[in-house]
Structures are given as C-alpha cells and as structure tokens.
PDB file of C-alpha atoms in Angstrom:
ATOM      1  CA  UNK A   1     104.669  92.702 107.089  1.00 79.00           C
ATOM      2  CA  UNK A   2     101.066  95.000 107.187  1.00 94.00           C
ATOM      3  CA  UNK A   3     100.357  96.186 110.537  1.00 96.00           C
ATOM      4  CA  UNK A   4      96.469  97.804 111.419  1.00 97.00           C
ATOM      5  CA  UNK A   5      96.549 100.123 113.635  1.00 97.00           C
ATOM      6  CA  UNK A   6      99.675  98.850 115.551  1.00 95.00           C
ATOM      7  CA  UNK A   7      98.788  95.232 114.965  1.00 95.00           C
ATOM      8  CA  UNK A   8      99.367  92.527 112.791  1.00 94.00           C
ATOM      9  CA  UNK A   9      96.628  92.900 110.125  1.00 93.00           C
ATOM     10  CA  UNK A  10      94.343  89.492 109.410  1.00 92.00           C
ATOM     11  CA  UNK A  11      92.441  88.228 106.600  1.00 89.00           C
ATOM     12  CA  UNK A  12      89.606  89.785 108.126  1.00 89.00           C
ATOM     13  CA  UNK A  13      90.967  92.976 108.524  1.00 89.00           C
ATOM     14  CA  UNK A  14      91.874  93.403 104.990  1.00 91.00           C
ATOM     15  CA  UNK A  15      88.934  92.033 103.452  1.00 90.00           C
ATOM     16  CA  UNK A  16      87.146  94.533 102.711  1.00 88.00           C
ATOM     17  CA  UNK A  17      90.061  96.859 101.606  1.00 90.00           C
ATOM     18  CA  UNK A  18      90.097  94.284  98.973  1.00 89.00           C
ATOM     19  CA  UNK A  19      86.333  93.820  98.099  1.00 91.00           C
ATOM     20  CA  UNK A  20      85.713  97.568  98.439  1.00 91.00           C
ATOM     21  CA  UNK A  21      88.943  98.961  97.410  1.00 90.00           C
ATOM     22  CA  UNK A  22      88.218 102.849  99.372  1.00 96.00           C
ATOM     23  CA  UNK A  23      90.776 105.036 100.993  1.00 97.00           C
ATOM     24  CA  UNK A  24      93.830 106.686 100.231  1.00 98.00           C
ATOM     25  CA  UNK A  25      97.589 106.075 100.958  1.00 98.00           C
ATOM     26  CA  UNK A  26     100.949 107.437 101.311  1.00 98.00           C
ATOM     27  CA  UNK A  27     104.089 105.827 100.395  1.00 97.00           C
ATOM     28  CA  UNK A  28     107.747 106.442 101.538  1.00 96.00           C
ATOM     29  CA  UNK A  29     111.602 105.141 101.500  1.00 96.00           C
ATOM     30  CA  UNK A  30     112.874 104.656 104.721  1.00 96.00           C
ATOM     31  CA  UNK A  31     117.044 104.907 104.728  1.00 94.00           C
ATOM     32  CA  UNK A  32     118.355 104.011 108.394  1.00 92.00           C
ATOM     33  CA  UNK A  33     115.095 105.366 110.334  1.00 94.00           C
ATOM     34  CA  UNK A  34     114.910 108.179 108.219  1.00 96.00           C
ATOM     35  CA  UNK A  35     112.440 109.494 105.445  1.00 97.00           C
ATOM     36  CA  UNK A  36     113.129 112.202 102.824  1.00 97.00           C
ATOM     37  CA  UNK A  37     109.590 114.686 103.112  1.00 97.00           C
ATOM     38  CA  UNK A  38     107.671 112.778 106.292  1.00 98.00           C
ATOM     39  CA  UNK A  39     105.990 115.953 107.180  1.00 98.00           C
ATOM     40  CA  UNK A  40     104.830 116.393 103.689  1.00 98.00           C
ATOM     41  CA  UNK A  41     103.971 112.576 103.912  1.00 98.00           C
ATOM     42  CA  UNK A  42     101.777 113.515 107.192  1.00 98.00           C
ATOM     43  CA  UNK A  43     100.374 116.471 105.575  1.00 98.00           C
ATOM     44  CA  UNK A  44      99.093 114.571 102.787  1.00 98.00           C
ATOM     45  CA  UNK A  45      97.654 111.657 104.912  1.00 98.00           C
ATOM     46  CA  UNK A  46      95.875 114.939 107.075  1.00 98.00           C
ATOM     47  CA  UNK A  47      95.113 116.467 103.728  1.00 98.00           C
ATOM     48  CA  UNK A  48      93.474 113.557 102.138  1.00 98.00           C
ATOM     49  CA  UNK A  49      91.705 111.642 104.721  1.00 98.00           C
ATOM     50  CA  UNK A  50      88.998 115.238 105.126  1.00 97.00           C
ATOM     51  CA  UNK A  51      88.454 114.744 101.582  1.00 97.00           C
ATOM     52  CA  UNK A  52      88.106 111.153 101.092  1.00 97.00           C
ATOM     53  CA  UNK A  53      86.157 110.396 105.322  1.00 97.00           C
ATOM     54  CA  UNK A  54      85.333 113.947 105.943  1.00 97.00           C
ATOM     55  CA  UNK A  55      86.851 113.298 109.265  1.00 97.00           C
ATOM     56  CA  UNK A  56      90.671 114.665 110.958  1.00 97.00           C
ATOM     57  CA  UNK A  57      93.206 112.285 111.090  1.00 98.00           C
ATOM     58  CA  UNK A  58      95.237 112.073 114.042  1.00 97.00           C
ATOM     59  CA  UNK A  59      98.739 112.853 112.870  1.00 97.00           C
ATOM     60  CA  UNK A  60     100.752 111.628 116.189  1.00 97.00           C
ATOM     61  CA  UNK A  61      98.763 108.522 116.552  1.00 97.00           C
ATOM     62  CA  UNK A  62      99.168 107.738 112.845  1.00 98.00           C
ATOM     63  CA  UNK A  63     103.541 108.245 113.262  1.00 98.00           C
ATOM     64  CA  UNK A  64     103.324 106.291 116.136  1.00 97.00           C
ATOM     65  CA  UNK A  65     102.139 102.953 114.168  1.00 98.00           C
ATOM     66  CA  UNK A  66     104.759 104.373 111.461  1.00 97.00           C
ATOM     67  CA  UNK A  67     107.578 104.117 114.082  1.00 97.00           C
ATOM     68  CA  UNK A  68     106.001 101.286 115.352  1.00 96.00           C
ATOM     69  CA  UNK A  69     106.038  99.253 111.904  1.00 95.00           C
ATOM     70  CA  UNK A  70     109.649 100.439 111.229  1.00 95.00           C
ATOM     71  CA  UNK A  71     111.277  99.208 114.586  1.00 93.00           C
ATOM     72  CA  UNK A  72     113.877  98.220 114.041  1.00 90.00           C
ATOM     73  CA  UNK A  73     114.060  97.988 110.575  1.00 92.00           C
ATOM     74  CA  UNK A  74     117.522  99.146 108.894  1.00 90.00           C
ATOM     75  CA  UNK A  75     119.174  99.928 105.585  1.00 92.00           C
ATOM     76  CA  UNK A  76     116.530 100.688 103.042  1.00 94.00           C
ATOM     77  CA  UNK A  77     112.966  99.980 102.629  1.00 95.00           C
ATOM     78  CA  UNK A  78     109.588 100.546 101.221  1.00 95.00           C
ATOM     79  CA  UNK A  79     106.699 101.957 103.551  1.00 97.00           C
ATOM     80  CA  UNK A  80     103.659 102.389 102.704  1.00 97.00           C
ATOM     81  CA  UNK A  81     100.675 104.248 104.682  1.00 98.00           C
ATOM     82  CA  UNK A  82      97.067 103.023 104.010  1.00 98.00           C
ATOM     83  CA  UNK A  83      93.723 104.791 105.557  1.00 98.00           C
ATOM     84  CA  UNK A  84      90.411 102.731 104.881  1.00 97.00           C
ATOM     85  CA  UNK A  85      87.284 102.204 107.195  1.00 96.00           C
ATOM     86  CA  UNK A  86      87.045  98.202 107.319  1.00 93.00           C
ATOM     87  CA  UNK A  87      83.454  98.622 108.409  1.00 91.00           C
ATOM     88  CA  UNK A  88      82.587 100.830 104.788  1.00 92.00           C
ATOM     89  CA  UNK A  89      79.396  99.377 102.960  1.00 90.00           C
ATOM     90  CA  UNK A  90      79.653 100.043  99.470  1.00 91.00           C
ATOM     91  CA  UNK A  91      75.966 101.124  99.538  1.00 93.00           C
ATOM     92  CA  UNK A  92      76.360 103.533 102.138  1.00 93.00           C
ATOM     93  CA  UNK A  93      80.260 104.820 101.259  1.00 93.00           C
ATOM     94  CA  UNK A  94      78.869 108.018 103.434  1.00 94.00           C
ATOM     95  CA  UNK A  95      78.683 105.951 106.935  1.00 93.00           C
ATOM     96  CA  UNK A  96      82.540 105.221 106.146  1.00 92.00           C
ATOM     97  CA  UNK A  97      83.982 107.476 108.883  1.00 94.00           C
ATOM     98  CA  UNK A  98      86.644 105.679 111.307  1.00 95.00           C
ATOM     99  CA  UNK A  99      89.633 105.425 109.320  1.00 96.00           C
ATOM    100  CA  UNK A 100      92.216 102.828 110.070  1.00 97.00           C
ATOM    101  CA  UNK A 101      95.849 102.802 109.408  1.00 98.00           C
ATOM    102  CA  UNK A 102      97.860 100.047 107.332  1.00 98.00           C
ATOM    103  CA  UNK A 103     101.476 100.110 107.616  1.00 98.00           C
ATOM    104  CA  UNK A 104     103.423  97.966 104.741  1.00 96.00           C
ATOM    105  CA  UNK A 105     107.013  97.067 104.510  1.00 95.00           C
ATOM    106  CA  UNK A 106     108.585  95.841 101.537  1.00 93.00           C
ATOM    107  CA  UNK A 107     111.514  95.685 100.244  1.00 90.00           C
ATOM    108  CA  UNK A 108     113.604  99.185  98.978  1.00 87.00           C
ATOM    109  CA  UNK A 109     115.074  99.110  95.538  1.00 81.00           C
ATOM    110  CA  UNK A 110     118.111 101.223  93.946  1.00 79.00           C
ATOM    111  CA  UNK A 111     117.607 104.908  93.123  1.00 80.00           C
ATOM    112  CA  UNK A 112     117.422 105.444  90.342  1.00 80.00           C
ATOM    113  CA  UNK A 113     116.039 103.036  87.739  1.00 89.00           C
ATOM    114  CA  UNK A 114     116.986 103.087  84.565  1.00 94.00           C
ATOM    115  CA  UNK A 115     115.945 105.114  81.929  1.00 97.00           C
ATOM    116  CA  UNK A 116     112.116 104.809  80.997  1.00 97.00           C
ATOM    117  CA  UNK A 117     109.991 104.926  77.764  1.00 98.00           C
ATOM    118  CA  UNK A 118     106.393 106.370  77.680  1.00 98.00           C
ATOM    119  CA  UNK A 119     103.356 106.220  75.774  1.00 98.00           C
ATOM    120  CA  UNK A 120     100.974 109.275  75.928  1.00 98.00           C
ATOM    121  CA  UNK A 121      97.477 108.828  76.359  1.00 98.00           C
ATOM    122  CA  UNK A 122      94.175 111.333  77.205  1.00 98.00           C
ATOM    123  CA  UNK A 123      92.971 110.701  80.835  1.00 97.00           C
ATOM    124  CA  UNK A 124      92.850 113.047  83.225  1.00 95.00           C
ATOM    125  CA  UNK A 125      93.243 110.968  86.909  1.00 92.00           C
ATOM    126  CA  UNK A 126      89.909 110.760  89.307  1.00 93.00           C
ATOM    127  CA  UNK A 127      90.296 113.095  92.399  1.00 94.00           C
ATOM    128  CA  UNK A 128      94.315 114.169  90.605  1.00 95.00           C
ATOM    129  CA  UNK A 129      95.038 115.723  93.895  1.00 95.00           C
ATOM    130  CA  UNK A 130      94.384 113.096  96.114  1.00 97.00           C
ATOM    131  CA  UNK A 131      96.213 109.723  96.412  1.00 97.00           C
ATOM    132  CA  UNK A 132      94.022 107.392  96.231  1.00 97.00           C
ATOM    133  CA  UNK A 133      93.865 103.376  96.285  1.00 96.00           C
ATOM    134  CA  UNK A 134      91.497 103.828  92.876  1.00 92.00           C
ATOM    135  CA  UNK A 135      94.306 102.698  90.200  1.00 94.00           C
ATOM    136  CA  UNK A 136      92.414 100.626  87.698  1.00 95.00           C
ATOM    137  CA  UNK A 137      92.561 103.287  85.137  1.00 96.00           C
ATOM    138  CA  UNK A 138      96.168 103.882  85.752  1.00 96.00           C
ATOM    139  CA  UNK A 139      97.339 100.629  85.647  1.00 97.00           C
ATOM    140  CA  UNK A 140      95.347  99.574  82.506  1.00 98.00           C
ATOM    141  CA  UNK A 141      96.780 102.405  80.541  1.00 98.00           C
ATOM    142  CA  UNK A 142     100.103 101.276  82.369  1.00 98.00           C
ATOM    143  CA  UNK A 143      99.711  97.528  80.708  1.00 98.00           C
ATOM    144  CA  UNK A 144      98.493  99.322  76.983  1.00 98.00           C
ATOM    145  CA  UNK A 145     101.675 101.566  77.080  1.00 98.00           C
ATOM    146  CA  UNK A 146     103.609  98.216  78.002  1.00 98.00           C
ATOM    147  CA  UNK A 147     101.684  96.058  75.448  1.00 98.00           C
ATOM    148  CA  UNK A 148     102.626  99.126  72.477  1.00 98.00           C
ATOM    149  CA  UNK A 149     106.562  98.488  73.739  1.00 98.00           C
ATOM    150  CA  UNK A 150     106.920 101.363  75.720  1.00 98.00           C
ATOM    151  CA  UNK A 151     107.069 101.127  80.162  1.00 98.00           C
ATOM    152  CA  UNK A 152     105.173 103.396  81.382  1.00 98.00           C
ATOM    153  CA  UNK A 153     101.810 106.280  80.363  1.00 98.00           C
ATOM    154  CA  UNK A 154     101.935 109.793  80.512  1.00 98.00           C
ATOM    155  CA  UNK A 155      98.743 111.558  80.624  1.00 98.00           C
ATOM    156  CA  UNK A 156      97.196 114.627  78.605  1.00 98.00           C
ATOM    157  CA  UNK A 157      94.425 116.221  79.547  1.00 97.00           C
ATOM    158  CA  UNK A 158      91.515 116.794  76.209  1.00 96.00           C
ATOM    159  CA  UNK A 159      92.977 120.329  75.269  1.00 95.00           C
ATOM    160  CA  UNK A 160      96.340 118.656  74.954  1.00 95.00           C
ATOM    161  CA  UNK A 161      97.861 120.018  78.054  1.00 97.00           C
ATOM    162  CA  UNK A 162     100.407 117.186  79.319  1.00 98.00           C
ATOM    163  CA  UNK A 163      99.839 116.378  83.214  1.00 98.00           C
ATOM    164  CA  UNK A 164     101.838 113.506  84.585  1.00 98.00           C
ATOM    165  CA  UNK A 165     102.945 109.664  84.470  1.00 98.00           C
ATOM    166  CA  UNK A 166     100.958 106.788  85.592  1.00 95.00           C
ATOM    167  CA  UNK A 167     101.884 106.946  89.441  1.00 97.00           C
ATOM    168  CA  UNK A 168     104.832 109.650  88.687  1.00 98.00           C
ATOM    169  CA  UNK A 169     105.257 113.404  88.432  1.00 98.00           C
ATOM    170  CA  UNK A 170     106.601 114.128  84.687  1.00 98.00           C
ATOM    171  CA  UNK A 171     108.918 117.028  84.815  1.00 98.00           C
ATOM    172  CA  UNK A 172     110.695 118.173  81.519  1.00 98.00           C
ATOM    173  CA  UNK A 173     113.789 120.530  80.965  1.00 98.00           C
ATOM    174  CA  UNK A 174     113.873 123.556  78.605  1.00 98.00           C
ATOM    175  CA  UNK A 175     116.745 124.629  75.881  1.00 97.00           C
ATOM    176  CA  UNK A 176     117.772 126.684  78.455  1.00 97.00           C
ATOM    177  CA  UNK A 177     117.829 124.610  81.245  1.00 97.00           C
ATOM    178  CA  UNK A 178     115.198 125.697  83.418  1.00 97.00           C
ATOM    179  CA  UNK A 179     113.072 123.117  84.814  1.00 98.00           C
ATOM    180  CA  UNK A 180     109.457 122.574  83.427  1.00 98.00           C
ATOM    181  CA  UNK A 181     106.552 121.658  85.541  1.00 98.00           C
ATOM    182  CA  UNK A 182     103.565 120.821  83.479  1.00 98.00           C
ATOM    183  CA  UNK A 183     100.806 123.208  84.427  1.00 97.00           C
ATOM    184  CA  UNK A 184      97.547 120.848  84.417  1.00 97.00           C
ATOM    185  CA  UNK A 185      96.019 118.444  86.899  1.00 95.00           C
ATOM    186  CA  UNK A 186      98.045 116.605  89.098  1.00 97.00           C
ATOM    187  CA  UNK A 187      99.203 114.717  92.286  1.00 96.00           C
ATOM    188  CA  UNK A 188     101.315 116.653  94.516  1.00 96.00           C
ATOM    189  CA  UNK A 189     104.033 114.510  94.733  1.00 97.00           C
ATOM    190  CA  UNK A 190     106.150 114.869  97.771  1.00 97.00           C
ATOM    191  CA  UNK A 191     109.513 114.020  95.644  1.00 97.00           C
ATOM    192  CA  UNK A 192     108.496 117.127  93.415  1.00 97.00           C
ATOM    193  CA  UNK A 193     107.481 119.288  96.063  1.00 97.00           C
ATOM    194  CA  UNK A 194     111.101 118.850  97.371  1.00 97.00           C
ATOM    195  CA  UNK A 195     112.697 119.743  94.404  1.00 97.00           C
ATOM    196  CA  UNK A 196     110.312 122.299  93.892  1.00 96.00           C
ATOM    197  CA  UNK A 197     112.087 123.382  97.130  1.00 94.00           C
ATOM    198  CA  UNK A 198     115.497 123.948  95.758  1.00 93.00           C
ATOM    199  CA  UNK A 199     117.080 126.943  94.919  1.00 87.00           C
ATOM    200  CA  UNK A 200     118.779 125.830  92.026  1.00 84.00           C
ATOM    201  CA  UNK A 201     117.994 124.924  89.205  1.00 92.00           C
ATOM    202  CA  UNK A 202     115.278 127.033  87.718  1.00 95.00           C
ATOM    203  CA  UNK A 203     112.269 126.070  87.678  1.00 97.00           C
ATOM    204  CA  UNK A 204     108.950 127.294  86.299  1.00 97.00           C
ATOM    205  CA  UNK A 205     105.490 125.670  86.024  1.00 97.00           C
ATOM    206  CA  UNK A 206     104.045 126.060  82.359  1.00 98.00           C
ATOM    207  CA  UNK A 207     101.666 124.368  79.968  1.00 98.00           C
ATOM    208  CA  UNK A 208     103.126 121.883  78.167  1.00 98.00           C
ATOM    209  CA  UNK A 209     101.507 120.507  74.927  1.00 97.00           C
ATOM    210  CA  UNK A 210     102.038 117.603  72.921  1.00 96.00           C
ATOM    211  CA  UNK A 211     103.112 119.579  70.382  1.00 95.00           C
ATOM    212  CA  UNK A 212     105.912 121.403  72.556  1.00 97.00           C
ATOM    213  CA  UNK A 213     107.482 118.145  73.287  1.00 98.00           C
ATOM    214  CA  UNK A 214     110.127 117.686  70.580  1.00 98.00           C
ATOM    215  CA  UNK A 215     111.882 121.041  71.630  1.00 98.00           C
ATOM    216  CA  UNK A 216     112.449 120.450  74.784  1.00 98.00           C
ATOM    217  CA  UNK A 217     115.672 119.270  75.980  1.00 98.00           C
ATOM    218  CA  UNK A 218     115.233 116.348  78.235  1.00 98.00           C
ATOM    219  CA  UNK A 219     112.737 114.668  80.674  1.00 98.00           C
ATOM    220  CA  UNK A 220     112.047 112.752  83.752  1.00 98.00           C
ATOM    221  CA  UNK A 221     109.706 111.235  85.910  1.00 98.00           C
ATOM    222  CA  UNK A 222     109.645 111.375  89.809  1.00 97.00           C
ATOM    223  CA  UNK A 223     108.361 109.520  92.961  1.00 96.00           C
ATOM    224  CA  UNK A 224     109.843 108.182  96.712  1.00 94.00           C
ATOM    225  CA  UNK A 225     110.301 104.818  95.311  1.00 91.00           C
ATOM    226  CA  UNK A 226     112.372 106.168  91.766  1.00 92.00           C
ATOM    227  CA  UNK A 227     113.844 109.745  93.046  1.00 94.00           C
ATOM    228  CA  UNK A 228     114.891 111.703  89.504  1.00 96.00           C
ATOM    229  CA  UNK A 229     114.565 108.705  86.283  1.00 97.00           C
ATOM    230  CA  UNK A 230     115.308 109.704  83.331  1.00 97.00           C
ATOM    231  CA  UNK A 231     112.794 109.501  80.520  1.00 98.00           C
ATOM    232  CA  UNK A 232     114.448 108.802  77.576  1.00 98.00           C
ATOM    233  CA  UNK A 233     111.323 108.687  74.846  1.00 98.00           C
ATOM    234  CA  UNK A 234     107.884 110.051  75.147  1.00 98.00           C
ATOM    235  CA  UNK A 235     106.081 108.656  72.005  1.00 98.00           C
ATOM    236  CA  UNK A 236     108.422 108.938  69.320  1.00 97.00           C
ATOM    237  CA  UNK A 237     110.705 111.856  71.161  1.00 98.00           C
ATOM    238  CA  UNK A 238     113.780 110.394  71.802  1.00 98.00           C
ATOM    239  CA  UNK A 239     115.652 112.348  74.920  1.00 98.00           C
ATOM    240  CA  UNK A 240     119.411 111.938  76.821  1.00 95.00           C
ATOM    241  CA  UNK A 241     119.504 110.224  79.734  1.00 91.00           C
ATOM    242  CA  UNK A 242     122.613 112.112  81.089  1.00 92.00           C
ATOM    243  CA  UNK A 243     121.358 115.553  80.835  1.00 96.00           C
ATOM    244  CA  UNK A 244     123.488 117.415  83.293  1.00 97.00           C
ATOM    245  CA  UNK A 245     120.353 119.357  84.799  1.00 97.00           C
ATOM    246  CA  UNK A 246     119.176 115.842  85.461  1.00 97.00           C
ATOM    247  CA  UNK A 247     122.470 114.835  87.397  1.00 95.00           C
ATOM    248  CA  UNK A 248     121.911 118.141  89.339  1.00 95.00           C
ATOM    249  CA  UNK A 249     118.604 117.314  90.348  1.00 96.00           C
ATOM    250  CA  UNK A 250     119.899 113.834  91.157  1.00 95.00           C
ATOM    251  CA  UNK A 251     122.633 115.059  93.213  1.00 94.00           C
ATOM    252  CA  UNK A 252     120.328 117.743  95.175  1.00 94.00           C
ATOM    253  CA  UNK A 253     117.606 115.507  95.902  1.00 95.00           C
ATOM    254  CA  UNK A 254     119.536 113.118  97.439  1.00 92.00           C
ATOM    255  CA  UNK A 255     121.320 115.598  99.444  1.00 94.00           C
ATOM    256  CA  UNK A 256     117.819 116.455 101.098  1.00 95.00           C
ATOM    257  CA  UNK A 257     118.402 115.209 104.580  1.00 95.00           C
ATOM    258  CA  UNK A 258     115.585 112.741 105.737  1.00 95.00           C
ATOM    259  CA  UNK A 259     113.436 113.479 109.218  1.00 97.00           C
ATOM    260  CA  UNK A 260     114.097 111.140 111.724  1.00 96.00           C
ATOM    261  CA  UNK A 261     110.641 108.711 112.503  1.00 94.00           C
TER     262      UNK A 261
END
C-alpha cells in the first residue's frame, strides 16, 4: 500500500521518484498503533526536508497521512515516510520545493534477527546526517560484503576511524562493559538515540579504529526494523552473540513505550 499525500499513489505519481531518485525518508515499526521514537521520527522528517528542499515541513499535516496510512492497521508493521517533489527536474534540482509525502506499509518482521557478519570497507556516506533515498553506494558495498561471504558493510572513514553499517548504527561494547559509540560521521539513528537515552548501561562516544577492534568485547548493529542484532564478526573478529550487555540493551529498548499515532 503507498499513499501520496493521503491518496493512493499512481504510476504517475511515482515516476519520477524513480527516474530522479531525490528526497529523503523516515522509516518506522508500528506495534498496535504505536511507534517506538515518532517524535524523533518527525524531527528528522522536519530536520531533513530544510536541508534537502530548503523549505519547512508541516509536521501535523505530515502525521495526519501517517495516521491516515495506518488506519486500521494492527499487530506489527513496516512504515515508511518518503518526502520528494514529483515536479523536480534533474536540471534544475533547485526549483524542487513542494515536497510530497509517501506513506508505505509492508510487512513487520521479528526483532531481532539473527546474528550478522560484516565486511569493513572505506566510505564515508554522502550527506551522513541526513537520510536520504541516495543508497547506490550503500547497497553496492552491501552486495561486495555479501559476494566476500559476509551480510552486511561497515564503514571507516580514510584515517581509520570506524563510523557505521550500511543502513545501521554500529555500536560496540568495551572490556568493561560500557557501551561504545563510534565517534565519526554518521546517521542519527532514532533506535540509537533511544538507547542513547537510557540510564543504564554506560555509554560513551569514542573513536574507534580498526585496529581497536579485536579488544573489544562484543558488537551490534541497530535500526527500527532490527532493534539491538548482534554482530558476531567484523572482518576476521569473531564476537558472542549473547553478551549480557547486549541482552540488557535488548531488554531496555524494548521496554521503551511507543507514542500513540
């Protein structure tokens, strides 16, 4: 189901989202009519749409075609937010400032996945801070990683600084078991900015190398769609999966009550 502003979206409509491919986009889990972080969901559709259109979105109007989409809709799901300008040119990317919004539904899977493998790579992601609908680079690392055996990337910036995972935050635990947030250029994510929000456990953000890697304790990747997944190898690093600072994180992040739509 894709709804345009608070319609069903045509061929048409979507056609040059496809040809042109600019705008930026949210995605969420919806659990009964409820979504873990909307307002930081909001705030980043807000945040992004000045910096990719120059132009305010309108916050209400854009939760009203949320909670229109969702009607209705129960158990778990997929939602995903998407602000283009179907009239853009690509020769005049500048005149590009009505924004529309694209409501998807899809189907929700279990949280957590299991256990993923990573490849490392240098790339530093276009725009890191803003979520945008660019993800050629991503996904073609995404495919190398998967054609070397491994399921996922994880990107390092040139000076060796570790940032995050192909469309993940990469979060790593110490000996100690304080939380590590790599210190480098990188989306937001609204599932780390949650846990960010917890009082326990500690948590620091720090540069982490390459070369730090095999002494830290365990690692994992997060997003809406995944929650806390363990990563059990980056390159040749071989971590548990059942690291109990994990399971914490786990258990506290799915104690975060959602906001009702």
């Amino acid at each position: 189901m894709a709804e345009l502003n608070g319609k069903p979206a045509t061929l048409d409509d979507l056609q040059s989202l496809a040809l042109t491919n600019y705008g930026h986009f949210t995605s969420m889990r919806l659990e009964d009519g409820t979504v873990r972080g909307l307002s930081l969901h909001l705030d980043r559709l807000v945040r992004d749409c000045r910096i990719v259109f120059g132009v305010e979105l309108d916050r209400e109007r854009t939760l009203n075609y949320i909670r229109k989409a969702a009607d209705g809709v129960t158990g778990v799901a997929g939602l995903r937010v998407t602000v283009f300008d179907p009239g853009i040119d690509m020769g005049r990317p500048s005149d590009a400032k009505d924004p529309h919004i694209l409501v998807n539904l899809r189907p929700g899977g279990a949280m957590p996945p299991p256990p993923l493998t990573a490849k490392s790579f240098t790339f530093t992601r276009d725009n890191a801070q803003v979520k945008h609908i660019g993800l050629h680079s991503q996904l073609r690392l995404r495919r190398d990683a998967q054609l070397a055996g491994f399921d996922d990337a994880v990107f390092v910036e040139p000076d060796g600084r570790i940032s995050e995972g192909g469309t993940w935050n990469l979060g790593f635990v110490d000996q100690d078991g304080t939380v590590v947030w790599p210190e480098a250029p990188v989306l937001p994510g609204t599932t780390m900015l949650l846990l960010r929000g917890l009082d326990a456990p500690k948590q620091i953000t720090a540069p982490v190398r390459l070369a730090d890697v095999p002494n830290l304790a365990a690692a994992f990747a997060t997003n809406v769609t995944i929650g806390v997944r363990s990563v059990s190898a980056l390159d040749d690093v071989q971590f548990p999966h059942d690291h109990p600072v994990l399971a914490a994180l786990r258990d506290a992040y799915v104690g975060i009550p959602g906001e009702r739509l």
